[in-house]
Amino acid sequence: MKRAKIGEFEELVLLTVVALREEAYGLSVQQALHNEAKRPVELATVHSALYRLEKKGYVRSVMGGATKQRGGRRKRLFEVTAAGLQTLDEVRLIRKHMWSLIHRPTS
Amino acid sequence: MVSPDEQISMPRAARALLHQFCAPRWREEIEGDLEELFAIRVREHGYRFAKLVFWKDVLLFVRPYVLRRTDDYRPAKGPIMFKNYTLVALRNIRKYQLYSFINVFGLAVGIAVCTLLFLFVRHEWSYDQFHANKERLYRLAVTFKETGDAYSSRSAFAAPVGPALQTDYPEVEEVVRVWYTPGSFVQHGDKLLAQSSAAVDPNFFKVFSFNLLRGDPSTALKDPQSVVLTESVVMRFFGTEDPMGQDLLIRIGDTFESFTVTGVVADVSDQSSIQFGLLLPFNRVPDIKQEDVLNEWDDSFTSTFVLLKPGVQAAAVNTKLPGFVMQYYGHWFEGFRNRGIQGADGDLIRYWLQPIADIRLNDSIQAQEATSTPLFNYLLMGIALFILAIACINFVNLAIARAASRMKEIGVRKAMGAVRGQLMQQFWGEALLMSVLAAILGIGMAALFLPIFNDLADKQLVLDIATNANTVLMLGALTFGVGILAGGYPALMLSGFRPVEILRGRLAVHTRQRFGKGLIVFQFMLSVVLIVTSVLVAQQVDFLRNRSVGFDAEQLVVVPTFTSSGENYERYKEALLREANVVGVTGASTPLSFFRGRRSTVIGETRFQSAVLRVDYNFLDMMDIALVAGRDFSEDFSTDATSAVIVNERFVRRAGWTAEEALGQSFPFYEDQPATIVGVMKDFHLTSLHTPLEPTVLHVNPVRAVRFVLAKIQPTNIPGTVETLEATWRTLFPQLPFNYSFMDARLERQYAFEERVSTIMHYAMFFATLVACLGLFGLSALSVARRTKEIGVRKVLGASTFGLVRVLSRQFIALVMVANLLAWPLAYWGTQQLLQNHAYRIDIGITVFVLTGVMSIVLALVTVSYQSVRAALANPVKALRYE
């Protein structure tokens, strides 16, 4: 498939995962979206998005990092894949290109 | 472990909900995130708010991908794990041999006891079930009202009652009357023996299902001179010859008559209430003159059985019976009322039909057919269940005690993904395995113990595993049931351990101490009750045996004369007195250990029942009964033979006199004239010590017309003397059989029931205590294991071995004392119940209770000491090395 589709929200989540580097998991992404992107979303929504991203192959996950606050439970930590980065790039380039059309007089 | 002060974890209800819908694969991460989120919310907005919002958080996770799927997590189902479970179970048994043995042994005892009980109950409950017509078969019974508000029931009627029922009521299809004669004399050739016989109506074989091997059931008893024999009677008289058509001499009244054998019936099963050795036609009742009996309405000697037509309800017939009573016995009501008994007609005398299956078990009805004692049955059942309960309790206790050793295994299993159900399966399976082993051992024990049990229960039970499907079924159910029951709680408990804590070595043995303690108290309580009761019952038996009957019963031979005329007695007495070994001879109308024949006595205004006994002149002297006032009978006074009586102290008291006042008093006694009291004797017992002393009257009229010879013999060479007695008899009366018994043996037999109860209680006491001690052993092991650290510390700080043992044993001693306190009132009440039928009882002293208490404490100490001494001697370093 040449052009992979990715939703606007999914793209946002994927970006956050990249930004968060090692500490990307459900709650941290949700908190980041809430605080940085000023986007109050439910935890479940984020989890759902991450699930879809993994299904599409844009992220991979491992279990790890159990803490006391989690009652000893581990987190599912996400890491972007090459395909994911590539998709992000594609999207960014398309956006960039479209934005560039705005200030260029159409000839 | 997170302490509650540090962090409030998320609401449990919401979490439970999550558990319900969330697939296990996502659960950890989602739950973890939720927990963190909740903490954040609590921080930012407070607990209340966080709680509310939390529900929203959870519910939003209800999305397709989150939900459980059927292929989600399949724990290994079915027989896959069984190989492992069995292996582990066997390893455990081998590793902890002592505990395993205790468990299996305890359960085996319980199973053995219950098996024996099952055999017993099954036997008792299935009497008379072999009759094809059993659904329609009833025995006629009558309930009278006695003085006060007491009722008594009987199943003995006059001969004409049966036929009258059949004529008057179309609902009645057949009526069979049975007249039993336990010792009728039968002779063939030179064999003269007493046989139990029953005189029955000719439709006997039609109504009852006795297996007539030879002869025609419809005609076998038609002929008045016919007789049907059971197989063993045939064997006794005819050996292997064919008895059909042969003649037998049977004593009817005073002469022997000839009867022809018209049939042979299979030996009567011991589960039949109707027992007989031979059958005669009803109108040929041995020993009685026929004309008297067949038309006499005021008698009551016949058992009357009724077969109703198909579809007829007994209740319907019962409602019609008052009419019958009124018609034939209406004239009795007046007599009842004269005696001061009040009530409606139907209340005073009530006829009713008793289903045949009820005959054996209903001991409130006096009848010729024997009944079992419900009290005895319930006693056995109660004891068996007791012991089984104790065994199961032990199992539970010991399983809990061993839980500590299994924890790592459980932890690993859970970490590997075992679901709780699987663990329960495993532990329940182990319990069942033990149960099966116990069953095998238990069957062996039951088989071993069966002869003794048969003695106790007076039966001939057989452990028919090979032949009877019911028995196998019962055993299977018992084994399975015990396994489930005993294994239930441990399975539940062991499977509930939290693996995380276990693997960290954190979780100390999480057992609820109170449960184990409660069980021990219960077990010891049962044991103490049994111990106290058996001791008391044994005391009672001893008391009865040793208590004086009021007359000299030693070296006294009782010989029945079989006639009412005095001639036999006189001749025999005369002959005996010539023998050197015979000290003295007297006679009486009853054999003294048994009495039947009370008469109503009226003295002025007072009316009471007294026992009447006809004796020989020298009775009081021979029997060593002292006179309180007046004189003994004497042949010097010719009037003694017709009007003199001697009464006992009870009689005098009832009449309202002193002993001196009684002398010379007259009261209506003989049919034609009053009797005069010439002497007052000391009280003595006419029957067993179960019944209280009663007013007694002795007389000698007609002279020496006594049925029983009482011969006192020398204590030396008793067998020789008995031979002499027999030889003398045979010379004098060749046509009469010779029967003898010793008076003291007769008296002993009266307490057969109590003896049996006593023996049973001893066995029960032994087993219950054994099993209780086993349980205590296990529990003490558990306790010691739990306190290893404490023991180690104490030792290091310088505790002596003795002091240590004392500390460890303390709690158990307390438990045993509590058990005792609970048990004592129960035992007291129990003994009262058992002895309530006894007119003469022991005083229940305090010594028994105290002694049992002390003994149980000592026993507990000994049991516990093994564990505590071992712990006290252990190296404290090992104990303190943990953590």
PDB file of C-alpha atoms in Angstrom, chain B residues 232-480:
ATOM      1  CA  SER B 232     -34.343 -76.701  59.794  1.00  0.00           C
ATOM      2  CA  VAL B 233     -37.148 -78.338  61.727  1.00  0.00           C
ATOM      3  CA  VAL B 234     -37.307 -80.979  59.040  1.00  0.00           C
ATOM      4  CA  MET B 235     -33.608 -81.489  59.461  1.00  0.00           C
ATOM      5  CA  ARG B 236     -33.965 -81.829  63.176  1.00  0.00           C
ATOM      6  CA  PHE B 237     -36.678 -84.473  63.126  1.00  0.00           C
ATOM      7  CA  PHE B 238     -36.354 -86.210  59.797  1.00  0.00           C
ATOM      8  CA  GLY B 239     -32.776 -85.646  58.843  1.00  0.00           C
ATOM      9  CA  THR B 240     -32.573 -86.133  55.113  1.00  0.00           C
ATOM     10  CA  GLU B 241     -35.746 -88.205  54.778  1.00  0.00           C
ATOM     11  CA  ASP B 242     -38.719 -86.837  52.965  1.00  0.00           C
ATOM     12  CA  PRO B 243     -41.101 -85.505  55.610  1.00  0.00           C
ATOM     13  CA  MET B 244     -44.137 -85.100  53.378  1.00  0.00           C
ATOM     14  CA  GLY B 245     -47.020 -87.242  54.523  1.00  0.00           C
ATOM     15  CA  GLN B 246     -45.222 -88.306  57.674  1.00  0.00           C
ATOM     16  CA  ASP B 247     -46.658 -87.990  61.138  1.00  0.00           C
ATOM     17  CA  LEU B 248     -45.594 -85.772  63.997  1.00  0.00           C
ATOM     18  CA  LEU B 249     -46.876 -85.750  67.552  1.00  0.00           C
ATOM     19  CA  ILE B 250     -47.616 -82.307  68.850  1.00  0.00           C
ATOM     20  CA  ARG B 251     -48.875 -81.509  72.303  1.00  0.00           C
ATOM     21  CA  ILE B 252     -52.272 -79.859  72.285  1.00  0.00           C
ATOM     22  CA  GLY B 253     -53.591 -79.081  75.734  1.00  0.00           C
ATOM     23  CA  ASP B 254     -52.598 -82.067  77.819  1.00  0.00           C
ATOM     24  CA  THR B 255     -52.202 -84.721  75.162  1.00  0.00           C
ATOM     25  CA  PHE B 256     -50.128 -85.355  72.146  1.00  0.00           C
ATOM     26  CA  GLU B 257     -51.981 -85.455  68.862  1.00  0.00           C
ATOM     27  CA  SER B 258     -50.882 -86.733  65.539  1.00  0.00           C
ATOM     28  CA  PHE B 259     -50.343 -84.277  62.671  1.00  0.00           C
ATOM     29  CA  THR B 260     -49.448 -84.931  59.062  1.00  0.00           C
ATOM     30  CA  VAL B 261     -46.761 -82.963  57.326  1.00  0.00           C
ATOM     31  CA  THR B 262     -48.337 -81.244  54.356  1.00  0.00           C
ATOM     32  CA  GLY B 263     -45.625 -78.853  53.399  1.00  0.00           C
ATOM     33  CA  VAL B 264     -42.082 -77.623  53.839  1.00  0.00           C
ATOM     34  CA  VAL B 265     -41.351 -73.924  53.931  1.00  0.00           C
ATOM     35  CA  ALA B 266     -37.964 -72.220  53.628  1.00  0.00           C
ATOM     36  CA  ASP B 267     -36.425 -71.070  56.882  1.00  0.00           C
ATOM     37  CA  VAL B 268     -37.833 -67.769  57.963  1.00  0.00           C
ATOM     38  CA  SER B 269     -35.497 -64.864  57.221  1.00  0.00           C
ATOM     39  CA  ASP B 270     -34.345 -62.944  60.255  1.00  0.00           C
ATOM     40  CA  GLN B 271     -35.876 -59.905  58.666  1.00  0.00           C
ATOM     41  CA  SER B 272     -39.357 -61.211  59.176  1.00  0.00           C
ATOM     42  CA  SER B 273     -41.328 -60.069  62.192  1.00  0.00           C
ATOM     43  CA  ILE B 274     -43.321 -63.235  61.962  1.00  0.00           C
ATOM     44  CA  GLN B 275     -41.070 -66.011  63.180  1.00  0.00           C
ATOM     45  CA  PHE B 276     -41.880 -69.693  63.463  1.00  0.00           C
ATOM     46  CA  GLY B 277     -40.404 -73.153  63.237  1.00  0.00           C
ATOM     47  CA  LEU B 278     -43.624 -74.829  62.195  1.00  0.00           C
ATOM     48  CA  LEU B 279     -47.104 -73.836  61.154  1.00  0.00           C
ATOM     49  CA  LEU B 280     -50.359 -75.285  62.396  1.00  0.00           C
ATOM     50  CA  PRO B 281     -53.934 -74.526  61.448  1.00  0.00           C
ATOM     51  CA  PHE B 282     -55.339 -71.768  63.562  1.00  0.00           C
ATOM     52  CA  ASN B 283     -57.830 -73.803  65.444  1.00  0.00           C
ATOM     53  CA  ARG B 284     -55.152 -76.201  66.653  1.00  0.00           C
ATOM     54  CA  VAL B 285     -53.301 -74.023  69.051  1.00  0.00           C
ATOM     55  CA  PRO B 286     -50.927 -76.029  71.165  1.00  0.00           C
ATOM     56  CA  ASP B 287     -51.228 -76.027  74.907  1.00  0.00           C
ATOM     57  CA  ILE B 288     -54.668 -74.495  75.020  1.00  0.00           C
ATOM     58  CA  LYS B 289     -58.081 -75.999  74.808  1.00  0.00           C
ATOM     59  CA  GLN B 290     -59.576 -74.908  71.508  1.00  0.00           C
ATOM     60  CA  GLU B 291     -63.160 -74.392  72.458  1.00  0.00           C
ATOM     61  CA  ASP B 292     -62.182 -71.857  75.023  1.00  0.00           C
ATOM     62  CA  VAL B 293     -60.243 -69.757  72.665  1.00  0.00           C
ATOM     63  CA  LEU B 294     -61.910 -69.648  69.308  1.00  0.00           C
ATOM     64  CA  ASN B 295     -65.052 -67.931  70.468  1.00  0.00           C
ATOM     65  CA  GLU B 296     -63.749 -66.012  73.396  1.00  0.00           C
ATOM     66  CA  TRP B 297     -64.075 -62.286  72.838  1.00  0.00           C
ATOM     67  CA  ASP B 298     -62.389 -61.159  75.998  1.00  0.00           C
ATOM     68  CA  ASP B 299     -58.984 -62.647  75.281  1.00  0.00           C
ATOM     69  CA  SER B 300     -56.047 -61.058  73.663  1.00  0.00           C
ATOM     70  CA  PHE B 301     -53.496 -63.470  72.309  1.00  0.00           C
ATOM     71  CA  THR B 302     -53.871 -63.384  68.558  1.00  0.00           C
ATOM     72  CA  SER B 303     -51.907 -61.241  66.163  1.00  0.00           C
ATOM     73  CA  THR B 304     -54.295 -60.179  63.479  1.00  0.00           C
ATOM     74  CA  PHE B 305     -53.121 -59.190  60.013  1.00  0.00           C
ATOM     75  CA  VAL B 306     -55.287 -57.496  57.453  1.00  0.00           C
ATOM     76  CA  LEU B 307     -54.911 -57.428  53.677  1.00  0.00           C
ATOM     77  CA  LEU B 308     -56.883 -54.610  52.134  1.00  0.00           C
ATOM     78  CA  LYS B 309     -58.325 -54.683  48.653  1.00  0.00           C
ATOM     79  CA  PRO B 310     -56.302 -52.880  46.003  1.00  0.00           C
ATOM     80  CA  GLY B 311     -56.871 -49.163  46.026  1.00  0.00           C
ATOM     81  CA  VAL B 312     -58.268 -49.034  49.538  1.00  0.00           C
ATOM     82  CA  GLN B 313     -56.630 -46.573  51.904  1.00  0.00           C
ATOM     83  CA  ALA B 314     -55.926 -47.629  55.462  1.00  0.00           C
ATOM     84  CA  ALA B 315     -57.122 -44.260  56.696  1.00  0.00           C
ATOM     85  CA  ALA B 316     -60.552 -44.907  55.221  1.00  0.00           C
ATOM     86  CA  VAL B 317     -60.823 -48.151  57.094  1.00  0.00           C
ATOM     87  CA  ASN B 318     -59.525 -46.567  60.294  1.00  0.00           C
ATOM     88  CA  THR B 319     -62.406 -44.128  60.340  1.00  0.00           C
ATOM     89  CA  LYS B 320     -64.844 -47.010  60.222  1.00  0.00           C
ATOM     90  CA  LEU B 321     -63.245 -48.981  63.008  1.00  0.00           C
ATOM     91  CA  PRO B 322     -64.804 -47.072  65.938  1.00  0.00           C
ATOM     92  CA  GLY B 323     -68.080 -48.582  64.820  1.00  0.00           C
ATOM     93  CA  PHE B 324     -66.541 -51.996  65.101  1.00  0.00           C
ATOM     94  CA  VAL B 325     -65.252 -51.283  68.568  1.00  0.00           C
ATOM     95  CA  MET B 326     -68.631 -50.042  69.703  1.00  0.00           C
ATOM     96  CA  GLN B 327     -70.396 -53.062  68.319  1.00  0.00           C
ATOM     97  CA  TYR B 328     -68.250 -55.731  69.912  1.00  0.00           C
ATOM     98  CA  TYR B 329     -66.616 -54.022  72.828  1.00  0.00           C
ATOM     99  CA  GLY B 330     -69.038 -51.296  73.691  1.00  0.00           C
ATOM    100  CA  HIS B 331     -69.549 -52.867  77.085  1.00  0.00           C
ATOM    101  CA  TRP B 332     -65.948 -52.156  78.012  1.00  0.00           C
ATOM    102  CA  PHE B 333     -66.338 -48.424  77.969  1.00  0.00           C
ATOM    103  CA  GLU B 334     -68.282 -48.507  81.174  1.00  0.00           C
ATOM    104  CA  GLY B 335     -65.479 -50.407  82.872  1.00  0.00           C
ATOM    105  CA  PHE B 336     -63.008 -47.810  81.722  1.00  0.00           C
ATOM    106  CA  ARG B 337     -65.066 -44.977  83.041  1.00  0.00           C
ATOM    107  CA  ASN B 338     -65.581 -46.730  86.324  1.00  0.00           C
ATOM    108  CA  ARG B 339     -61.873 -46.862  86.767  1.00  0.00           C
ATOM    109  CA  GLY B 340     -61.763 -43.142  86.446  1.00  0.00           C
ATOM    110  CA  ILE B 341     -60.489 -42.908  82.882  1.00  0.00           C
ATOM    111  CA  GLN B 342     -62.114 -40.081  81.019  1.00  0.00           C
ATOM    112  CA  GLY B 343     -62.535 -39.378  77.370  1.00  0.00           C
ATOM    113  CA  ALA B 344     -64.678 -39.951  74.321  1.00  0.00           C
ATOM    114  CA  ASP B 345     -65.305 -43.541  73.258  1.00  0.00           C
ATOM    115  CA  GLY B 346     -62.965 -43.242  70.348  1.00  0.00           C
ATOM    116  CA  ASP B 347     -60.272 -41.995  72.666  1.00  0.00           C
ATOM    117  CA  LEU B 348     -60.491 -44.781  75.207  1.00  0.00           C
ATOM    118  CA  ILE B 349     -60.207 -47.625  72.785  1.00  0.00           C
ATOM    119  CA  ARG B 350     -58.974 -47.027  69.303  1.00  0.00           C
ATOM    120  CA  TYR B 351     -58.470 -49.696  66.697  1.00  0.00           C
ATOM    121  CA  TRP B 352     -56.216 -48.887  63.786  1.00  0.00           C
ATOM    122  CA  LEU B 353     -54.260 -50.507  60.989  1.00  0.00           C
ATOM    123  CA  GLN B 354     -50.506 -50.528  61.285  1.00  0.00           C
ATOM    124  CA  PRO B 355     -48.592 -50.821  58.005  1.00  0.00           C
ATOM    125  CA  ILE B 356     -46.468 -53.894  57.965  1.00  0.00           C
ATOM    126  CA  ALA B 357     -43.271 -51.984  57.418  1.00  0.00           C
ATOM    127  CA  ASP B 358     -43.823 -50.174  60.701  1.00  0.00           C
ATOM    128  CA  ILE B 359     -43.956 -53.284  62.839  1.00  0.00           C
ATOM    129  CA  ARG B 360     -40.273 -53.709  63.468  1.00  0.00           C
ATOM    130  CA  LEU B 361     -39.478 -50.116  64.177  1.00  0.00           C
ATOM    131  CA  ASN B 362     -42.390 -49.118  66.332  1.00  0.00           C
ATOM    132  CA  ASP B 363     -41.591 -50.137  69.865  1.00  0.00           C
ATOM    133  CA  SER B 364     -44.563 -48.457  71.471  1.00  0.00           C
ATOM    134  CA  ILE B 365     -46.800 -51.373  70.593  1.00  0.00           C
ATOM    135  CA  GLN B 366     -46.726 -54.441  72.778  1.00  0.00           C
ATOM    136  CA  ALA B 367     -46.976 -57.482  70.608  1.00  0.00           C
ATOM    137  CA  GLN B 368     -45.610 -60.909  70.019  1.00  0.00           C
ATOM    138  CA  GLU B 369     -43.576 -59.726  67.096  1.00  0.00           C
ATOM    139  CA  ALA B 370     -40.277 -58.361  68.283  1.00  0.00           C
ATOM    140  CA  THR B 371     -39.305 -54.768  67.727  1.00  0.00           C
ATOM    141  CA  SER B 372     -35.981 -53.057  67.776  1.00  0.00           C
ATOM    142  CA  THR B 373     -35.297 -50.261  70.167  1.00  0.00           C
ATOM    143  CA  PRO B 374     -35.254 -46.945  68.380  1.00  0.00           C
ATOM    144  CA  LEU B 375     -33.052 -45.538  71.090  1.00  0.00           C
ATOM    145  CA  PHE B 376     -30.398 -48.081  70.273  1.00  0.00           C
ATOM    146  CA  ASN B 377     -30.623 -47.345  66.582  1.00  0.00           C
ATOM    147  CA  TYR B 378     -30.342 -43.632  67.078  1.00  0.00           C
ATOM    148  CA  LEU B 379     -27.459 -44.145  69.433  1.00  0.00           C
ATOM    149  CA  LEU B 380     -25.537 -46.084  66.832  1.00  0.00           C
ATOM    150  CA  MET B 381     -26.314 -43.578  64.137  1.00  0.00           C
ATOM    151  CA  GLY B 382     -25.313 -40.699  66.322  1.00  0.00           C
ATOM    152  CA  ILE B 383     -22.024 -42.267  67.247  1.00  0.00           C
ATOM    153  CA  ALA B 384     -21.144 -43.149  63.683  1.00  0.00           C
ATOM    154  CA  LEU B 385     -21.809 -39.620  62.531  1.00  0.00           C
ATOM    155  CA  PHE B 386     -19.839 -38.237  65.453  1.00  0.00           C
ATOM    156  CA  ILE B 387     -16.815 -40.230  64.550  1.00  0.00           C
ATOM    157  CA  LEU B 388     -17.066 -39.384  60.884  1.00  0.00           C
ATOM    158  CA  ALA B 389     -17.390 -35.731  61.742  1.00  0.00           C
ATOM    159  CA  ILE B 390     -14.334 -35.837  63.914  1.00  0.00           C
ATOM    160  CA  ALA B 391     -12.361 -37.574  61.178  1.00  0.00           C
ATOM    161  CA  CYS B 392     -13.314 -34.995  58.584  1.00  0.00           C
ATOM    162  CA  ILE B 393     -12.521 -32.175  60.943  1.00  0.00           C
ATOM    163  CA  ASN B 394      -9.117 -33.684  61.477  1.00  0.00           C
ATOM    164  CA  PHE B 395      -8.500 -33.816  57.821  1.00  0.00           C
ATOM    165  CA  VAL B 396      -9.322 -30.182  57.447  1.00  0.00           C
ATOM    166  CA  ASN B 397      -7.114 -29.219  60.342  1.00  0.00           C
ATOM    167  CA  LEU B 398      -4.153 -31.180  59.129  1.00  0.00           C
ATOM    168  CA  ALA B 399      -4.545 -29.958  55.578  1.00  0.00           C
ATOM    169  CA  ILE B 400      -4.468 -26.420  56.831  1.00  0.00           C
ATOM    170  CA  ALA B 401      -1.462 -27.235  58.940  1.00  0.00           C
ATOM    171  CA  ARG B 402       0.401 -28.484  55.937  1.00  0.00           C
ATOM    172  CA  ALA B 403      -0.536 -25.484  53.891  1.00  0.00           C
ATOM    173  CA  ALA B 404       2.710 -23.803  54.786  1.00  0.00           C
ATOM    174  CA  SER B 405       4.683 -26.429  52.998  1.00  0.00           C
ATOM    175  CA  ARG B 406       2.680 -26.113  49.841  1.00  0.00           C
ATOM    176  CA  MET B 407       2.837 -22.392  49.477  1.00  0.00           C
ATOM    177  CA  LYS B 408       5.797 -22.204  47.158  1.00  0.00           C
ATOM    178  CA  GLU B 409       4.182 -24.715  44.912  1.00  0.00           C
ATOM    179  CA  ILE B 410       0.976 -22.759  44.831  1.00  0.00           C
ATOM    180  CA  GLY B 411       2.826 -19.578  44.157  1.00  0.00           C
ATOM    181  CA  VAL B 412       4.684 -21.048  41.240  1.00  0.00           C
ATOM    182  CA  ARG B 413       1.557 -22.567  39.818  1.00  0.00           C
ATOM    183  CA  LYS B 414      -0.276 -19.312  39.965  1.00  0.00           C
ATOM    184  CA  ALA B 415       2.588 -17.459  38.393  1.00  0.00           C
ATOM    185  CA  MET B 416       2.613 -20.005  35.617  1.00  0.00           C
ATOM    186  CA  GLY B 417      -0.945 -19.168  34.940  1.00  0.00           C
ATOM    187  CA  ALA B 418      -3.037 -21.468  37.026  1.00  0.00           C
ATOM    188  CA  VAL B 419      -6.564 -20.313  37.519  1.00  0.00           C
ATOM    189  CA  ARG B 420      -8.086 -20.639  40.946  1.00  0.00           C
ATOM    190  CA  GLY B 421     -10.459 -23.313  39.738  1.00  0.00           C
ATOM    191  CA  GLN B 422      -7.551 -25.463  38.672  1.00  0.00           C
ATOM    192  CA  LEU B 423      -5.946 -25.221  42.053  1.00  0.00           C
ATOM    193  CA  MET B 424      -9.170 -26.129  43.721  1.00  0.00           C
ATOM    194  CA  GLN B 425      -9.384 -29.088  41.386  1.00  0.00           C
ATOM    195  CA  GLN B 426      -5.941 -30.141  42.393  1.00  0.00           C
ATOM    196  CA  PHE B 427      -6.479 -29.954  46.115  1.00  0.00           C
ATOM    197  CA  TRP B 428      -9.910 -31.421  46.020  1.00  0.00           C
ATOM    198  CA  GLY B 429      -8.508 -34.204  43.933  1.00  0.00           C
ATOM    199  CA  GLU B 430      -5.863 -34.834  46.554  1.00  0.00           C
ATOM    200  CA  ALA B 431      -8.519 -35.015  49.197  1.00  0.00           C
ATOM    201  CA  LEU B 432     -10.470 -37.480  47.083  1.00  0.00           C
ATOM    202  CA  LEU B 433      -7.370 -39.559  46.587  1.00  0.00           C
ATOM    203  CA  MET B 434      -6.882 -39.719  50.330  1.00  0.00           C
ATOM    204  CA  SER B 435     -10.525 -40.554  50.646  1.00  0.00           C
ATOM    205  CA  VAL B 436     -10.186 -43.452  48.259  1.00  0.00           C
ATOM    206  CA  LEU B 437      -7.160 -44.767  50.117  1.00  0.00           C
ATOM    207  CA  ALA B 438      -9.072 -44.345  53.327  1.00  0.00           C
ATOM    208  CA  ALA B 439     -12.011 -46.205  51.862  1.00  0.00           C
ATOM    209  CA  ILE B 440      -9.842 -49.169  50.993  1.00  0.00           C
ATOM    210  CA  LEU B 441      -8.375 -49.211  54.454  1.00  0.00           C
ATOM    211  CA  GLY B 442     -11.789 -48.580  55.919  1.00  0.00           C
ATOM    212  CA  ILE B 443     -13.395 -51.536  54.191  1.00  0.00           C
ATOM    213  CA  GLY B 444     -10.671 -53.723  55.570  1.00  0.00           C
ATOM    214  CA  MET B 445     -11.274 -52.357  59.038  1.00  0.00           C
ATOM    215  CA  ALA B 446     -14.999 -52.837  58.717  1.00  0.00           C
ATOM    216  CA  ALA B 447     -14.569 -56.423  57.626  1.00  0.00           C
ATOM    217  CA  LEU B 448     -12.264 -57.039  60.550  1.00  0.00           C
ATOM    218  CA  PHE B 449     -14.580 -55.426  63.028  1.00  0.00           C
ATOM    219  CA  LEU B 450     -17.753 -56.974  61.643  1.00  0.00           C
ATOM    220  CA  PRO B 451     -17.914 -60.007  63.938  1.00  0.00           C
ATOM    221  CA  ILE B 452     -17.672 -57.847  67.014  1.00  0.00           C
ATOM    222  CA  PHE B 453     -20.260 -55.500  65.627  1.00  0.00           C
ATOM    223  CA  ASN B 454     -22.607 -58.358  64.899  1.00  0.00           C
ATOM    224  CA  ASP B 455     -22.306 -59.391  68.493  1.00  0.00           C
ATOM    225  CA  LEU B 456     -23.120 -55.935  69.665  1.00  0.00           C
ATOM    226  CA  ALA B 457     -26.014 -55.438  67.344  1.00  0.00           C
ATOM    227  CA  ASP B 458     -27.311 -58.965  67.729  1.00  0.00           C
ATOM    228  CA  LYS B 459     -27.474 -59.568  64.026  1.00  0.00           C
ATOM    229  CA  GLN B 460     -25.713 -61.412  61.281  1.00  0.00           C
ATOM    230  CA  LEU B 461     -24.707 -58.722  58.902  1.00  0.00           C
ATOM    231  CA  VAL B 462     -22.580 -59.380  55.896  1.00  0.00           C
ATOM    232  CA  LEU B 463     -20.344 -56.945  54.088  1.00  0.00           C
ATOM    233  CA  ASP B 464     -21.799 -57.677  50.697  1.00  0.00           C
ATOM    234  CA  ILE B 465     -19.665 -55.549  48.466  1.00  0.00           C
ATOM    235  CA  ALA B 466     -19.242 -58.223  45.880  1.00  0.00           C
ATOM    236  CA  THR B 467     -22.881 -59.101  45.624  1.00  0.00           C
ATOM    237  CA  ASN B 468     -24.949 -56.077  46.371  1.00  0.00           C
ATOM    238  CA  ALA B 469     -24.923 -53.047  44.115  1.00  0.00           C
ATOM    239  CA  ASN B 470     -26.454 -50.917  46.844  1.00  0.00           C
ATOM    240  CA  THR B 471     -23.512 -51.453  49.117  1.00  0.00           C
ATOM    241  CA  VAL B 472     -21.027 -50.503  46.454  1.00  0.00           C
ATOM    242  CA  LEU B 473     -23.077 -47.458  45.676  1.00  0.00           C
ATOM    243  CA  MET B 474     -23.154 -46.447  49.288  1.00  0.00           C
ATOM    244  CA  LEU B 475     -19.430 -46.882  49.675  1.00  0.00           C
ATOM    245  CA  GLY B 476     -18.806 -44.859  46.569  1.00  0.00           C
ATOM    246  CA  ALA B 477     -21.082 -42.102  47.745  1.00  0.00           C
ATOM    247  CA  LEU B 478     -19.487 -42.153  51.166  1.00  0.00           C
ATOM    248  CA  THR B 479     -15.963 -41.958  49.816  1.00  0.00           C
ATOM    249  CA  PHE B 480     -16.868 -39.242  47.407  1.00  0.00           C
TER     250      PHE B 480
END
